[in-house]
């Protein structure tokens, strides 16, 4: 089948804590997926392959600000507080 959207796809990724105050972003997913990390200007800062379960991304080099995690056609924002 084509053109069918998985309505539960966005529920398969949990990003926490939000806002982030540490140097690690935690992501929990129920399926293997590719995600991209973007700044406010839309510049891709990295692409990551997440495995099923708990994943972490080191964000210690990123300054405070608003960022987007993009997967499939879904975007999820998160904030880094320093």
Backbone as JSON, one array per atom type, in Angstrom:
{
  "sequence": "XXXXXXXXXXXXXXXXXXXXXXXXXXXXXXXXXXXXXXXXXXXXXXXXXXXXXXXXXXXXXXXXXXXXXXXXXXXXXXXXXX",
  "N": [[0.84, -1.18, 0.0], [0.46, 2.26, -0.69], [0.75, 5.7, 0.23], [-0.44, 5.61, 2.69], [-0.6, 6.77, 5.9], [1.11, 6.22, 8.9], [-0.43, 6.68, 11.73], [0.38, 6.39, 14.32], [3.06, 6.75, 14.32], [4.36, 9.11, 15.2], [4.03, 8.84, 17.91], [5.85, 6.98, 18.59], [8.32, 7.92, 19.34], [9.92, 9.29, 22.09], [11.12, 12.14, 23.57], [13.27, 13.46, 25.93], [14.88, 15.06, 28.8], [12.7, 17.9, 28.52], [12.5, 21.18, 28.93], [16.08, 20.8, 28.23], [18.68, 20.59, 30.51], [21.07, 19.5, 30.93], [23.97, 17.86, 29.46], [23.12, 15.86, 27.86], [20.76, 14.44, 25.72], [17.91, 12.51, 25.92], [16.37, 9.88, 24.2], [13.69, 7.79, 23.51], [12.54, 5.05, 21.78], [10.19, 3.04, 19.99], [10.75, 1.78, 17.7], [13.24, 1.21, 15.15], [14.76, 4.06, 13.82], [15.6, 6.88, 11.73], [16.77, 10.06, 12.64], [16.96, 13.64, 12.52], [18.83, 16.43, 13.72], [18.17, 19.79, 14.14], [18.87, 23.32, 14.0], [17.47, 26.6, 14.84], [17.58, 27.93, 12.44], [17.2, 26.06, 10.57], [19.34, 24.53, 9.87], [20.96, 21.48, 9.51], [22.3, 19.74, 12.16], [23.15, 17.26, 12.7], [22.7, 13.77, 11.94], [21.1, 10.87, 13.08], [20.9, 7.4, 13.85], [18.52, 5.71, 15.52], [18.13, 3.12, 17.87], [15.86, 0.52, 18.94], [14.38, 1.23, 22.02], [16.2, 2.82, 24.71], [18.07, 5.71, 23.89], [20.8, 8.01, 23.58], [21.94, 11.35, 22.97], [24.77, 13.32, 22.68], [24.78, 16.59, 23.54], [26.43, 18.55, 24.41], [28.05, 20.41, 23.11], [26.35, 22.23, 22.02], [24.92, 25.48, 22.08], [22.69, 27.26, 24.36], [19.27, 27.32, 23.41], [16.64, 26.96, 20.92], [15.78, 23.95, 19.4], [15.2, 21.45, 16.85], [14.0, 18.16, 16.45], [13.81, 16.02, 13.86], [11.89, 13.58, 12.21], [10.78, 11.32, 9.79], [7.92, 12.86, 8.56], [7.54, 14.41, 10.72], [8.13, 16.88, 13.2], [9.74, 17.66, 16.24], [10.07, 19.86, 18.84], [12.66, 21.0, 21.05], [14.19, 22.47, 23.95], [17.25, 23.88, 24.95], [18.67, 24.73, 27.94], [21.05, 26.68, 29.5]],
  "CA": [[0.0, 0.0, 0.0], [1.18, 3.52, -0.67], [-0.09, 6.83, 0.62], [-1.05, 5.37, 3.98], [0.21, 7.36, 6.97], [1.05, 5.55, 10.19], [-0.82, 7.72, 12.67], [1.05, 6.17, 15.6], [4.49, 6.91, 14.14], [4.86, 10.2, 16.06], [3.98, 8.4, 19.3], [6.89, 5.99, 18.81], [9.54, 8.57, 19.81], [9.79, 10.17, 23.25], [12.33, 12.94, 23.72], [13.24, 14.04, 27.27], [13.92, 16.02, 29.34], [12.44, 19.07, 27.69], [13.81, 21.61, 28.41], [17.29, 20.07, 28.59], [19.62, 21.4, 31.27], [22.34, 18.76, 30.99], [24.64, 17.74, 28.16], [22.63, 14.65, 27.21], [19.36, 14.37, 25.33], [17.46, 11.12, 25.94], [15.32, 9.54, 23.25], [13.23, 6.43, 23.64], [11.75, 4.74, 20.6], [9.67, 1.68, 19.89], [11.17, 1.25, 16.4], [14.47, 1.78, 14.61], [14.44, 5.21, 12.97], [16.57, 7.94, 11.45], [16.33, 11.38, 13.06], [17.88, 14.74, 12.25], [18.84, 17.5, 14.7], [18.23, 21.06, 13.42], [18.79, 24.55, 14.79], [16.35, 27.48, 14.48], [17.72, 28.38, 11.05], [16.96, 24.91, 9.7], [20.61, 23.88, 9.54], [21.08, 20.15, 10.11], [23.48, 19.62, 13.02], [23.53, 15.85, 12.79], [21.72, 12.72, 11.68], [21.33, 9.77, 14.01], [20.08, 6.21, 13.75], [18.11, 5.29, 16.85], [17.75, 1.73, 18.03], [14.69, 0.34, 19.79], [14.7, 1.42, 23.44], [16.82, 4.07, 25.17], [19.16, 6.27, 23.12], [21.24, 9.32, 24.06], [22.72, 12.17, 22.04], [25.58, 14.31, 23.38], [24.5, 17.95, 23.05], [27.25, 19.45, 25.22], [28.65, 21.46, 22.26], [25.32, 23.15, 21.53], [24.56, 26.57, 23.0], [21.28, 27.35, 24.74], [18.43, 27.72, 22.29], [15.55, 26.11, 20.47], [16.22, 22.99, 18.39], [14.15, 20.56, 16.33], [14.34, 16.8, 16.1], [12.91, 15.7, 12.75], [11.85, 12.19, 11.77], [9.69, 11.2, 8.81], [7.38, 14.2, 8.3], [7.21, 14.95, 12.03], [9.16, 17.64, 13.9], [9.49, 17.81, 17.67], [11.02, 20.86, 19.31], [13.15, 20.94, 22.42], [14.91, 23.68, 24.35], [18.44, 23.69, 25.78], [18.87, 25.83, 28.9], [22.39, 26.61, 30.13]],
  "C": [[0.88, 1.24, 0.0], [0.21, 4.62, -0.28], [-0.8, 6.64, 1.94], [-0.11, 5.91, 5.04], [0.02, 6.57, 8.24], [0.78, 6.61, 11.25], [-0.15, 7.57, 14.02], [2.56, 6.38, 15.5], [5.05, 7.97, 15.08], [4.87, 9.79, 17.52], [5.11, 7.42, 19.61], [8.21, 6.59, 19.27], [9.21, 9.49, 20.98], [11.14, 10.82, 23.49], [12.24, 13.61, 25.09], [14.66, 14.23, 27.78], [13.76, 17.19, 28.38], [11.79, 20.13, 28.57], [14.97, 20.77, 28.96], [18.22, 21.01, 29.35], [20.99, 20.74, 31.38], [22.97, 18.7, 29.6], [24.18, 16.52, 27.38], [21.14, 14.74, 26.95], [18.99, 12.89, 25.26], [16.31, 10.95, 24.95], [14.97, 8.07, 23.44], [12.31, 6.14, 22.47], [11.33, 3.28, 20.58], [10.01, 1.05, 18.54], [12.49, 1.89, 15.99], [14.08, 2.92, 13.69], [15.63, 6.12, 12.81], [15.97, 9.26, 11.93], [17.4, 12.4, 12.7], [17.73, 15.81, 13.31], [19.07, 18.81, 13.97], [18.18, 22.24, 14.38], [17.62, 25.4, 14.27], [16.41, 27.96, 13.03], [17.47, 27.25, 10.05], [18.21, 24.19, 9.26], [20.68, 22.54, 10.26], [22.4, 20.07, 10.88], [23.94, 18.18, 13.18], [22.37, 14.94, 12.47], [22.09, 11.51, 12.52], [20.4, 8.6, 13.68], [19.79, 5.74, 15.17], [17.73, 3.83, 16.84], [16.5, 1.66, 18.9], [15.12, 0.46, 21.25], [15.33, 2.77, 23.7], [18.01, 4.44, 24.3], [19.55, 7.59, 23.75], [22.02, 10.02, 22.96], [23.45, 13.22, 22.88], [25.33, 15.68, 22.76], [25.33, 18.99, 23.78], [27.85, 20.59, 24.4], [27.63, 22.48, 21.78], [25.03, 24.24, 22.54], [23.07, 26.51, 23.36], [20.47, 27.82, 23.54], [17.34, 26.71, 22.0], [16.05, 25.23, 19.33], [15.05, 22.1, 17.99], [14.74, 19.19, 16.06], [13.33, 16.4, 15.03], [13.05, 14.23, 12.38], [10.61, 12.0, 10.93], [9.2, 12.61, 8.48], [7.05, 14.93, 9.6], [8.4, 15.73, 12.58], [8.75, 17.78, 15.36], [10.52, 18.8, 18.18], [11.46, 20.54, 20.73], [14.02, 22.15, 22.68], [16.11, 23.27, 25.2], [18.59, 24.94, 26.65], [20.25, 25.65, 29.51], [22.48, 27.62, 31.24]]
}
